[in-house]
PDB file of C-alpha atoms in Angstrom:
ATOM      1  CA  MET A 817      14.032 -11.144   5.708  1.00  0.00           C
ATOM      2  CA  ASP A 818      14.623 -14.654   4.356  1.00  0.00           C
ATOM      3  CA  LEU A 819      11.921 -15.355   1.770  1.00  0.00           C
ATOM      4  CA  ALA A 820      13.405 -18.518   0.285  1.00  0.00           C
ATOM      5  CA  GLY A 821      10.587 -20.769  -0.900  1.00  0.00           C
ATOM      6  CA  LYS A 822       8.014 -17.980  -0.711  1.00  0.00           C
ATOM      7  CA  VAL A 823       5.963 -16.612  -3.610  1.00  0.00           C
ATOM      8  CA  ALA A 824       5.154 -12.908  -3.880  1.00  0.00           C
ATOM      9  CA  VAL A 825       2.852 -10.888  -6.130  1.00  0.00           C
ATOM     10  CA  VAL A 826       3.811  -7.262  -6.798  1.00  0.00           C
ATOM     11  CA  THR A 827       1.499  -4.952  -8.739  1.00  0.00           C
ATOM     12  CA  GLY A 828       2.772  -1.954 -10.653  1.00  0.00           C
ATOM     13  CA  ALA A 829       6.119  -3.742 -10.760  1.00  0.00           C
ATOM     14  CA  GLY A 830       7.372  -2.317 -14.042  1.00  0.00           C
ATOM     15  CA  ALA A 831       8.973   0.837 -12.668  1.00  0.00           C
ATOM     16  CA  GLY A 832       9.563   3.015  -9.640  1.00  0.00           C
ATOM     17  CA  LEU A 833       8.582   1.684  -6.244  1.00  0.00           C
ATOM     18  CA  GLY A 834       7.059  -1.555  -7.558  1.00  0.00           C
ATOM     19  CA  ARG A 835      10.244  -2.401  -9.452  1.00  0.00           C
ATOM     20  CA  ALA A 836      12.385  -1.746  -6.356  1.00  0.00           C
ATOM     21  CA  GLU A 837      10.054  -3.861  -4.205  1.00  0.00           C
ATOM     22  CA  ALA A 838      10.086  -6.755  -6.656  1.00  0.00           C
ATOM     23  CA  LEU A 839      13.887  -6.731  -6.871  1.00  0.00           C
ATOM     24  CA  GLU A 840      14.268  -6.592  -3.080  1.00  0.00           C
ATOM     25  CA  LEU A 841      11.899  -9.524  -2.598  1.00  0.00           C
ATOM     26  CA  ALA A 842      13.804 -11.458  -5.254  1.00  0.00           C
ATOM     27  CA  ARG A 843      17.095 -10.763  -3.457  1.00  0.00           C
ATOM     28  CA  ALA A 844      15.481 -12.126  -0.286  1.00  0.00           C
ATOM     29  CA  GLY A 845      14.769 -15.385  -2.130  1.00  0.00           C
ATOM     30  CA  ALA A 846      11.140 -15.065  -3.223  1.00  0.00           C
ATOM     31  CA  SER A 847       9.715 -16.168  -6.555  1.00  0.00           C
ATOM     32  CA  LEU A 848       7.816 -13.302  -8.159  1.00  0.00           C
ATOM     33  CA  VAL A 849       4.562 -12.791 -10.017  1.00  0.00           C
ATOM     34  CA  LEU A 850       4.883  -9.358 -11.581  1.00  0.00           C
ATOM     35  CA  ASN A 851       1.968  -7.230 -12.693  1.00  0.00           C
ATOM     36  CA  ASP A 852       1.805  -4.097 -14.778  1.00  0.00           C
ATOM     37  CA  LEU A 853       0.162  -2.829 -17.929  1.00  0.00           C
ATOM     38  CA  PRO A 854       1.110  -4.586 -21.195  1.00  0.00           C
ATOM     39  CA  GLY A 855       4.790  -4.277 -22.077  1.00  0.00           C
ATOM     40  CA  SER A 856       5.782  -2.549 -18.837  1.00  0.00           C
ATOM     41  CA  ALA A 857       7.279  -5.357 -16.733  1.00  0.00           C
ATOM     42  CA  ALA A 858       9.563  -7.157 -19.188  1.00  0.00           C
ATOM     43  CA  ALA A 859      12.701  -5.238 -18.156  1.00  0.00           C
ATOM     44  CA  VAL A 860      12.323  -5.876 -14.424  1.00  0.00           C
ATOM     45  CA  ALA A 861      11.531  -9.528 -15.140  1.00  0.00           C
ATOM     46  CA  ALA A 862      14.892  -9.770 -16.903  1.00  0.00           C
ATOM     47  CA  GLU A 863      16.611  -8.117 -13.925  1.00  0.00           C
ATOM     48  CA  ILE A 864      15.033 -10.609 -11.541  1.00  0.00           C
ATOM     49  CA  GLU A 865      16.129 -13.537 -13.653  1.00  0.00           C
ATOM     50  CA  GLU A 866      19.691 -12.134 -13.693  1.00  0.00           C
ATOM     51  CA  LEU A 867      19.569 -12.311  -9.884  1.00  0.00           C
ATOM     52  CA  GLY A 868      18.837 -16.028 -10.186  1.00  0.00           C
ATOM     53  CA  ALA A 869      15.247 -15.709  -8.982  1.00  0.00           C
ATOM     54  CA  LYS A 870      12.162 -17.030 -10.731  1.00  0.00           C
ATOM     55  CA  CYS A 871       9.405 -14.787 -12.018  1.00  0.00           C
ATOM     56  CA  VAL A 872       6.406 -14.669 -14.301  1.00  0.00           C
ATOM     57  CA  VAL A 873       4.601 -11.622 -15.682  1.00  0.00           C
ATOM     58  CA  VAL A 874       0.823 -11.214 -15.610  1.00  0.00           C
ATOM     59  CA  GLU A 875      -0.176  -8.127 -17.562  1.00  0.00           C
ATOM     60  CA  GLY A 876      -3.406  -6.295 -16.903  1.00  0.00           C
ATOM     61  CA  ASP A 877      -5.322  -3.547 -15.152  1.00  0.00           C
ATOM     62  CA  VAL A 878      -5.508  -4.131 -11.388  1.00  0.00           C
ATOM     63  CA  GLY A 879      -8.969  -2.571 -11.362  1.00  0.00           C
ATOM     64  CA  GLU A 880     -10.286  -5.562 -13.328  1.00  0.00           C
ATOM     65  CA  ARG A 881     -11.387  -8.705 -11.492  1.00  0.00           C
ATOM     66  CA  SER A 882      -9.819 -10.884 -14.177  1.00  0.00           C
ATOM     67  CA  THR A 883      -6.365  -9.498 -13.385  1.00  0.00           C
ATOM     68  CA  ALA A 884      -6.647 -10.367  -9.694  1.00  0.00           C
ATOM     69  CA  ASP A 885      -7.849 -13.849 -10.605  1.00  0.00           C
ATOM     70  CA  ALA A 886      -4.937 -14.335 -13.000  1.00  0.00           C
ATOM     71  CA  LEU A 887      -2.353 -13.137 -10.463  1.00  0.00           C
ATOM     72  CA  VAL A 888      -3.361 -15.601  -7.756  1.00  0.00           C
ATOM     73  CA  ALA A 889      -3.736 -18.388 -10.299  1.00  0.00           C
ATOM     74  CA  ALA A 890      -0.249 -17.713 -11.684  1.00  0.00           C
ATOM     75  CA  ALA A 891       1.302 -17.840  -8.209  1.00  0.00           C
ATOM     76  CA  VAL A 892      -0.329 -21.180  -7.425  1.00  0.00           C
ATOM     77  CA  GLU A 893       0.090 -22.790 -10.843  1.00  0.00           C
ATOM     78  CA  GLU A 894       3.620 -21.574 -11.618  1.00  0.00           C
ATOM     79  CA  PHE A 895       5.184 -21.707  -8.155  1.00  0.00           C
ATOM     80  CA  GLY A 896       2.886 -23.839  -6.022  1.00  0.00           C
ATOM     81  CA  GLY A 897       1.434 -21.254  -3.671  1.00  0.00           C
ATOM     82  CA  LEU A 898       1.089 -17.651  -2.559  1.00  0.00           C
ATOM     83  CA  HIS A 899       2.648 -16.046   0.520  1.00  0.00           C
ATOM     84  CA  VAL A 900       3.090 -12.302  -0.076  1.00  0.00           C
ATOM     85  CA  VAL A 901       1.006  -9.634  -1.800  1.00  0.00           C
ATOM     86  CA  VAL A 902       2.394  -6.149  -2.384  1.00  0.00           C
ATOM     87  CA  ASN A 903      -0.346  -3.856  -3.676  1.00  0.00           C
ATOM     88  CA  ASN A 904       1.511  -0.986  -5.296  1.00  0.00           C
ATOM     89  CA  ALA A 905      -0.066  -0.098  -8.667  1.00  0.00           C
ATOM     90  CA  GLY A 906      -1.478   3.392  -8.880  1.00  0.00           C
ATOM     91  CA  VAL A 907      -2.255   6.396 -11.039  1.00  0.00           C
ATOM     92  CA  LEU A 908      -2.636  10.145 -10.512  1.00  0.00           C
ATOM     93  CA  ARG A 909      -5.188  12.593 -11.849  1.00  0.00           C
ATOM     94  CA  ASP A 910      -4.508  15.656  -9.701  1.00  0.00           C
ATOM     95  CA  ARG A 911      -7.074  18.446  -9.781  1.00  0.00           C
ATOM     96  CA  MET A 912      -8.647  20.827  -7.324  1.00  0.00           C
ATOM     97  CA  LEU A 913     -12.009  19.460  -6.217  1.00  0.00           C
ATOM     98  CA  PHE A 914     -14.005  22.044  -8.164  1.00  0.00           C
ATOM     99  CA  ASN A 915     -12.115  21.131 -11.364  1.00  0.00           C
ATOM    100  CA  MET A 916     -12.207  17.357 -10.930  1.00  0.00           C
ATOM    101  CA  SER A 917     -14.176  15.387 -13.502  1.00  0.00           C
ATOM    102  CA  ASP A 918     -16.158  12.235 -12.876  1.00  0.00           C
ATOM    103  CA  GLU A 919     -13.523  10.370 -14.876  1.00  0.00           C
ATOM    104  CA  ASP A 920     -10.657  11.767 -12.750  1.00  0.00           C
ATOM    105  CA  TRP A 921     -12.385  10.514  -9.622  1.00  0.00           C
ATOM    106  CA  ASP A 922     -13.487   7.131 -10.926  1.00  0.00           C
ATOM    107  CA  LEU A 923     -10.137   6.163 -12.440  1.00  0.00           C
ATOM    108  CA  VAL A 924      -8.063   6.929  -9.349  1.00  0.00           C
ATOM    109  CA  VAL A 925     -10.465   5.250  -6.936  1.00  0.00           C
ATOM    110  CA  ARG A 926     -10.808   2.217  -9.220  1.00  0.00           C
ATOM    111  CA  VAL A 927      -7.096   1.622  -9.719  1.00  0.00           C
ATOM    112  CA  HIS A 928      -6.028   2.307  -6.144  1.00  0.00           C
ATOM    113  CA  LEU A 929      -8.885   1.233  -3.881  1.00  0.00           C
ATOM    114  CA  ARG A 930     -10.676  -1.324  -6.050  1.00  0.00           C
ATOM    115  CA  GLY A 931      -7.323  -2.693  -7.214  1.00  0.00           C
ATOM    116  CA  HIS A 932      -6.201  -3.222  -3.619  1.00  0.00           C
ATOM    117  CA  PHE A 933      -9.541  -4.790  -2.721  1.00  0.00           C
ATOM    118  CA  LEU A 934      -9.665  -7.268  -5.591  1.00  0.00           C
ATOM    119  CA  LEU A 935      -6.227  -8.777  -5.061  1.00  0.00           C
ATOM    120  CA  SER A 936      -6.459  -8.658  -1.251  1.00  0.00           C
ATOM    121  CA  ARG A 937      -9.852 -10.399  -1.355  1.00  0.00           C
ATOM    122  CA  ASN A 938      -8.585 -13.138  -3.666  1.00  0.00           C
ATOM    123  CA  ALA A 939      -5.428 -13.682  -1.622  1.00  0.00           C
ATOM    124  CA  ALA A 940      -7.369 -13.735   1.652  1.00  0.00           C
ATOM    125  CA  SER A 941      -9.789 -16.278   0.218  1.00  0.00           C
ATOM    126  CA  TYR A 942      -6.874 -18.471  -0.868  1.00  0.00           C
ATOM    127  CA  TRP A 943      -5.173 -18.270   2.541  1.00  0.00           C
ATOM    128  CA  ARG A 944      -8.420 -18.949   4.405  1.00  0.00           C
ATOM    129  CA  GLY A 945      -8.936 -22.084   2.333  1.00  0.00           C
ATOM    130  CA  GLN A 946      -5.364 -23.221   2.938  1.00  0.00           C
ATOM    131  CA  SER A 947      -5.693 -22.579   6.666  1.00  0.00           C
ATOM    132  CA  LYS A 948      -8.935 -24.521   6.945  1.00  0.00           C
ATOM    133  CA  GLN A 949      -7.474 -27.392   4.973  1.00  0.00           C
ATOM    134  CA  ALA A 950      -4.404 -27.523   7.233  1.00  0.00           C
ATOM    135  CA  ASP A 951      -6.393 -26.703  10.380  1.00  0.00           C
ATOM    136  CA  ALA A 952      -3.621 -24.266  11.256  1.00  0.00           C
ATOM    137  CA  PRO A 953      -2.492 -20.722  10.451  1.00  0.00           C
ATOM    138  CA  VAL A 954      -0.648 -20.225   7.160  1.00  0.00           C
ATOM    139  CA  TYR A 955       1.985 -17.748   6.001  1.00  0.00           C
ATOM    140  CA  GLY A 956       0.258 -14.709   4.499  1.00  0.00           C
ATOM    141  CA  ARG A 957       1.509 -11.145   4.123  1.00  0.00           C
ATOM    142  CA  ILE A 958      -0.212  -8.143   2.562  1.00  0.00           C
ATOM    143  CA  VAL A 959       1.632  -4.857   2.201  1.00  0.00           C
ATOM    144  CA  ASN A 960      -0.657  -2.118   0.933  1.00  0.00           C
ATOM    145  CA  THR A 961       0.394   1.265  -0.394  1.00  0.00           C
ATOM    146  CA  SER A 962      -1.380   4.204   1.190  1.00  0.00           C
ATOM    147  CA  SER A 963      -0.028   7.771   1.198  1.00  0.00           C
ATOM    148  CA  GLU A 964       0.579  10.804   3.357  1.00  0.00           C
ATOM    149  CA  ALA A 965      -1.942  12.472   1.063  1.00  0.00           C
ATOM    150  CA  PHE A 966      -4.669  10.843   3.172  1.00  0.00           C
ATOM    151  CA  LEU A 967      -2.994  11.864   6.426  1.00  0.00           C
ATOM    152  CA  LEU A 968      -2.696  15.479   5.299  1.00  0.00           C
ATOM    153  CA  GLY A 969      -5.769  15.801   3.092  1.00  0.00           C
ATOM    154  CA  SER A 970      -3.851  17.102   0.066  1.00  0.00           C
ATOM    155  CA  GLU A 971      -6.037  19.830  -1.401  1.00  0.00           C
ATOM    156  CA  GLY A 972      -5.185  19.083  -5.028  1.00  0.00           C
ATOM    157  CA  GLN A 973      -5.693  15.345  -4.654  1.00  0.00           C
ATOM    158  CA  ALA A 974      -9.189  14.755  -3.327  1.00  0.00           C
ATOM    159  CA  ASN A 975      -9.517  11.562  -5.371  1.00  0.00           C
ATOM    160  CA  TYR A 976      -6.083  10.222  -4.450  1.00  0.00           C
ATOM    161  CA  ALA A 977      -6.367  11.157  -0.755  1.00  0.00           C
ATOM    162  CA  ALA A 978      -9.784   9.533  -0.490  1.00  0.00           C
ATOM    163  CA  ALA A 979      -8.576   6.340  -2.185  1.00  0.00           C
ATOM    164  CA  LYS A 980      -5.515   6.178   0.058  1.00  0.00           C
ATOM    165  CA  ALA A 981      -7.651   6.705   3.178  1.00  0.00           C
ATOM    166  CA  GLY A 982      -9.812   3.827   2.002  1.00  0.00           C
ATOM    167  CA  ILE A 983      -6.722   1.671   1.589  1.00  0.00           C
ATOM    168  CA  ALA A 984      -5.671   2.361   5.174  1.00  0.00           C
ATOM    169  CA  ALA A 985      -9.134   1.358   6.407  1.00  0.00           C
ATOM    170  CA  LEU A 986      -9.125  -1.705   4.139  1.00  0.00           C
ATOM    171  CA  THR A 987      -5.757  -2.699   5.608  1.00  0.00           C
ATOM    172  CA  VAL A 988      -6.979  -2.535   9.195  1.00  0.00           C
ATOM    173  CA  ALA A 989     -10.167  -4.435   8.338  1.00  0.00           C
ATOM    174  CA  THR A 990      -8.094  -7.062   6.517  1.00  0.00           C
ATOM    175  CA  ALA A 991      -5.759  -7.441   9.482  1.00  0.00           C
ATOM    176  CA  ARG A 992      -8.622  -7.833  11.938  1.00  0.00           C
ATOM    177  CA  GLY A 993     -10.555 -10.245   9.739  1.00  0.00           C
ATOM    178  CA  THR A 994      -7.763 -12.562   8.616  1.00  0.00           C
ATOM    179  CA  SER A 995      -5.187 -12.687  11.432  1.00  0.00           C
ATOM    180  CA  ARG A 996      -6.732 -15.934  12.724  1.00  0.00           C
ATOM    181  CA  TYR A 997      -5.620 -17.587   9.484  1.00  0.00           C
ATOM    182  CA  GLY A 998      -2.030 -16.370   9.835  1.00  0.00           C
ATOM    183  CA  VAL A 999      -2.337 -13.312   7.587  1.00  0.00           C
ATOM    184  CA  ARG A1000      -0.555 -10.051   8.450  1.00  0.00           C
ATOM    185  CA  ALA A1001      -1.721  -6.889   6.665  1.00  0.00           C
ATOM    186  CA  ASN A1002      -0.013  -3.514   6.953  1.00  0.00           C
ATOM    187  CA  ALA A1003       0.084  -0.278   4.973  1.00  0.00           C
ATOM    188  CA  ILE A1004       2.942   2.012   4.072  1.00  0.00           C
ATOM    189  CA  CYS A1005       2.860   5.700   3.216  1.00  0.00           C
ATOM    190  CA  PRO A1006       6.060   5.923   1.167  1.00  0.00           C
ATOM    191  CA  ARG A1007       8.057   8.907   0.064  1.00  0.00           C
ATOM    192  CA  ALA A1008       9.892   7.789  -3.045  1.00  0.00           C
ATOM    193  CA  ARG A1009      11.244   9.562  -6.083  1.00  0.00           C
ATOM    194  CA  THR A1010       9.527   7.831  -9.025  1.00  0.00           C
ATOM    195  CA  GLY A1011       8.063   8.774 -12.360  1.00  0.00           C
ATOM    196  CA  MET A1012       4.692   9.340 -10.699  1.00  0.00           C
ATOM    197  CA  THR A1013       6.124  11.732  -8.080  1.00  0.00           C
ATOM    198  CA  ALA A1014       8.669  13.571 -10.249  1.00  0.00           C
ATOM    199  CA  HIS A1015       6.492  16.694 -10.186  1.00  0.00           C
ATOM    200  CA  VAL A1016       6.610  16.650  -6.376  1.00  0.00           C
ATOM    201  CA  PHE A1017      10.203  15.738  -5.542  1.00  0.00           C
ATOM    202  CA  GLY A1018      12.076  16.847  -8.658  1.00  0.00           C
ATOM    203  CA  ASP A1019      15.311  15.372  -9.958  1.00  0.00           C
ATOM    204  CA  ALA A1020      17.493  13.103  -7.848  1.00  0.00           C
ATOM    205  CA  PRO A1021      20.581  14.694  -6.282  1.00  0.00           C
ATOM    206  CA  ASP A1022      24.108  13.522  -6.968  1.00  0.00           C
ATOM    207  CA  GLY A1023      25.173  10.719  -4.650  1.00  0.00           C
ATOM    208  CA  ASP A1024      22.865   9.028  -2.159  1.00  0.00           C
ATOM    209  CA  ASP A1025      19.203   9.862  -2.622  1.00  0.00           C
ATOM    210  CA  SER A1026      17.188   9.667   0.586  1.00  0.00           C
ATOM    211  CA  LEU A1027      14.041   9.383  -1.528  1.00  0.00           C
ATOM    212  CA  ALA A1028      15.277   6.467  -3.628  1.00  0.00           C
ATOM    213  CA  PRO A1029      12.569   3.778  -3.767  1.00  0.00           C
ATOM    214  CA  GLU A1030      15.114   1.163  -2.642  1.00  0.00           C
ATOM    215  CA  HIS A1031      14.905   2.567   0.888  1.00  0.00           C
ATOM    216  CA  VAL A1032      11.175   1.835   1.009  1.00  0.00           C
ATOM    217  CA  ALA A1033      11.622  -1.560  -0.643  1.00  0.00           C
ATOM    218  CA  LYS A1034      13.831  -2.791   2.197  1.00  0.00           C
ATOM    219  CA  PHE A1035      11.046  -2.108   4.690  1.00  0.00           C
ATOM    220  CA  VAL A1036       8.508  -3.829   2.467  1.00  0.00           C
ATOM    221  CA  ALA A1037      10.739  -6.913   2.429  1.00  0.00           C
ATOM    222  CA  TYR A1038      10.977  -6.688   6.221  1.00  0.00           C
ATOM    223  CA  LEU A1039       7.173  -6.708   6.561  1.00  0.00           C
ATOM    224  CA  ALA A1040       6.921  -9.534   4.016  1.00  0.00           C
ATOM    225  CA  GLY A1041       9.448 -11.696   5.824  1.00  0.00           C
ATOM    226  CA  PRO A1042       9.273 -13.706   9.058  1.00  0.00           C
ATOM    227  CA  SER A1043      10.407 -10.516  10.793  1.00  0.00           C
ATOM    228  CA  GLY A1044       6.935  -9.064  10.215  1.00  0.00           C
ATOM    229  CA  ASP A1045       5.045 -11.793  12.040  1.00  0.00           C
ATOM    230  CA  ARG A1046       4.188  -9.635  15.070  1.00  0.00           C
ATOM    231  CA  ILE A1047       3.263  -6.559  13.013  1.00  0.00           C
ATOM    232  CA  ASN A1048      -0.369  -6.393  11.920  1.00  0.00           C
ATOM    233  CA  GLY A1049      -2.920  -3.713  11.129  1.00  0.00           C
ATOM    234  CA  GLN A1050      -0.379  -0.887  11.221  1.00  0.00           C
ATOM    235  CA  VAL A1051       0.247   2.185   9.078  1.00  0.00           C
ATOM    236  CA  PHE A1052       3.805   3.447   8.563  1.00  0.00           C
ATOM    237  CA  VAL A1053       5.374   6.487   6.940  1.00  0.00           C
ATOM    238  CA  VAL A1054       8.683   5.382   5.421  1.00  0.00           C
ATOM    239  CA  HIS A1055      11.525   6.961   3.447  1.00  0.00           C
ATOM    240  CA  GLY A1056      15.311   7.134   3.443  1.00  0.00           C
ATOM    241  CA  GLY A1057      15.750   4.481   6.112  1.00  0.00           C
ATOM    242  CA  MET A1058      13.284   6.252   8.446  1.00  0.00           C
ATOM    243  CA  VAL A1059      10.154   4.396   9.540  1.00  0.00           C
ATOM    244  CA  ALA A1060       7.434   6.171  11.540  1.00  0.00           C
ATOM    245  CA  LEU A1061       4.583   4.193  13.091  1.00  0.00           C
ATOM    246  CA  MET A1062       1.350   6.164  12.931  1.00  0.00           C
ATOM    247  CA  ALA A1063      -0.964   6.189  15.940  1.00  0.00           C
ATOM    248  CA  PRO A1064      -4.673   5.524  15.420  1.00  0.00           C
ATOM    249  CA  PRO A1065      -7.115   8.464  15.688  1.00  0.00           C
ATOM    250  CA  THR A1066      -7.940   9.454  19.251  1.00  0.00           C
ATOM    251  CA  VAL A1067     -10.868  11.213  20.929  1.00  0.00           C
ATOM    252  CA  GLU A1068      -9.908  14.838  21.532  1.00  0.00           C
ATOM    253  CA  GLN A1069     -12.975  16.007  23.390  1.00  0.00           C
ATOM    254  CA  LYS A1070     -16.415  14.742  24.325  1.00  0.00           C
ATOM    255  CA  PHE A1071     -19.395  17.122  24.364  1.00  0.00           C
ATOM    256  CA  GLY A1072     -22.519  16.575  26.378  1.00  0.00           C
ATOM    257  CA  ALA A1073     -24.496  19.320  24.632  1.00  0.00           C
ATOM    258  CA  LEU A1074     -24.254  21.187  21.346  1.00  0.00           C
ATOM    259  CA  SER A1075     -23.852  24.451  23.226  1.00  0.00           C
ATOM    260  CA  ASP A1076     -20.561  23.157  24.642  1.00  0.00           C
ATOM    261  CA  LEU A1077     -19.031  23.262  21.156  1.00  0.00           C
ATOM    262  CA  ASP A1078     -19.300  27.074  20.951  1.00  0.00           C
ATOM    263  CA  GLY A1079     -16.885  27.766  23.780  1.00  0.00           C
ATOM    264  CA  TYR A1080     -14.493  24.985  22.835  1.00  0.00           C
ATOM    265  CA  PHE A1081     -14.043  26.069  19.227  1.00  0.00           C
ATOM    266  CA  ALA A1082     -13.999  29.790  20.092  1.00  0.00           C
ATOM    267  CA  ASP A1083     -10.479  29.432  21.496  1.00  0.00           C
ATOM    268  CA  ARG A1084      -9.241  26.604  19.305  1.00  0.00           C
ATOM    269  CA  ASP A1085      -6.859  27.207  16.395  1.00  0.00           C
ATOM    270  CA  PRO A1086      -9.078  27.153  13.269  1.00  0.00           C
ATOM    271  CA  GLN A1087      -6.164  25.676  11.281  1.00  0.00           C
ATOM    272  CA  ARG A1088      -6.142  22.626  13.538  1.00  0.00           C
ATOM    273  CA  THR A1089      -8.126  20.010  11.649  1.00  0.00           C
ATOM    274  CA  PHE A1090      -8.077  16.230  11.228  1.00  0.00           C
ATOM    275  CA  SER A1091      -5.052  16.752   8.955  1.00  0.00           C
ATOM    276  CA  CYS A1092      -1.908  15.176  10.418  1.00  0.00           C
ATOM    277  CA  THR A1093       0.534  17.957   9.535  1.00  0.00           C
ATOM    278  CA  GLU A1094       3.053  16.489  11.991  1.00  0.00           C
ATOM    279  CA  THR A1095       4.188  14.102   9.258  1.00  0.00           C
ATOM    280  CA  MET A1096       5.644  17.044   7.348  1.00  0.00           C
ATOM    281  CA  SER A1097       8.450  17.261   9.925  1.00  0.00           C
ATOM    282  CA  LEU A1098       9.432  13.590   9.642  1.00  0.00           C
TER     283      LEU A1098
END
């Protein structure tokens, strides 16, 4: 996980999982470009500098093109290049589908899915240019943040689950389209006790917390480092030192005629859907 000489961008770095990821990458030797909303990343920037690592803060909304432009520009201009992107910034607007407003939907999809797209696109364009100039693969890592909400189809999070499913698909498409240039793109579905998930996981217990974001951050640093070179286009569930590699969807049954569906579904458990409830036992 040696990242000495590497430059990493972390979005949503001001608190929670993003803060833990930024600190872990700094400990591994990376220089950091931190992103969060205005005034949110100053404290973690100070922590990183106390570790002896270099960092710069680029404030802004990840759903805006100008923020993605500024993040890549800061990495190149301040530190001479870009090697790692950790897309982490997010927001929740939980509602049942029938109560969800247009604004609830648009905000969550914009911050999560559009935010991931904008920075990933800019980073991929930079790495492609560097690879063509060198006529060789470069060092590029993208770690995207999906969620078990998309695996399960969380009923009170239609917007969030849809955005996170899109991020998983974006990750695989990124991996397939940029691997020739040396880029590795993977997605994590983290369980971490943060301000955004306090309503789900509650207060931290005394002593070691298996849901502490630091557990997830160590795996992010692993994927960002040379150790992640052979890992590409994968989706992982990760928490408390446990990492589960998710299998891609498979074909359950092929039907030659519509009438064949009647008999098949007559005896099939109606609660068995595309939802991956197996993750609940991890």
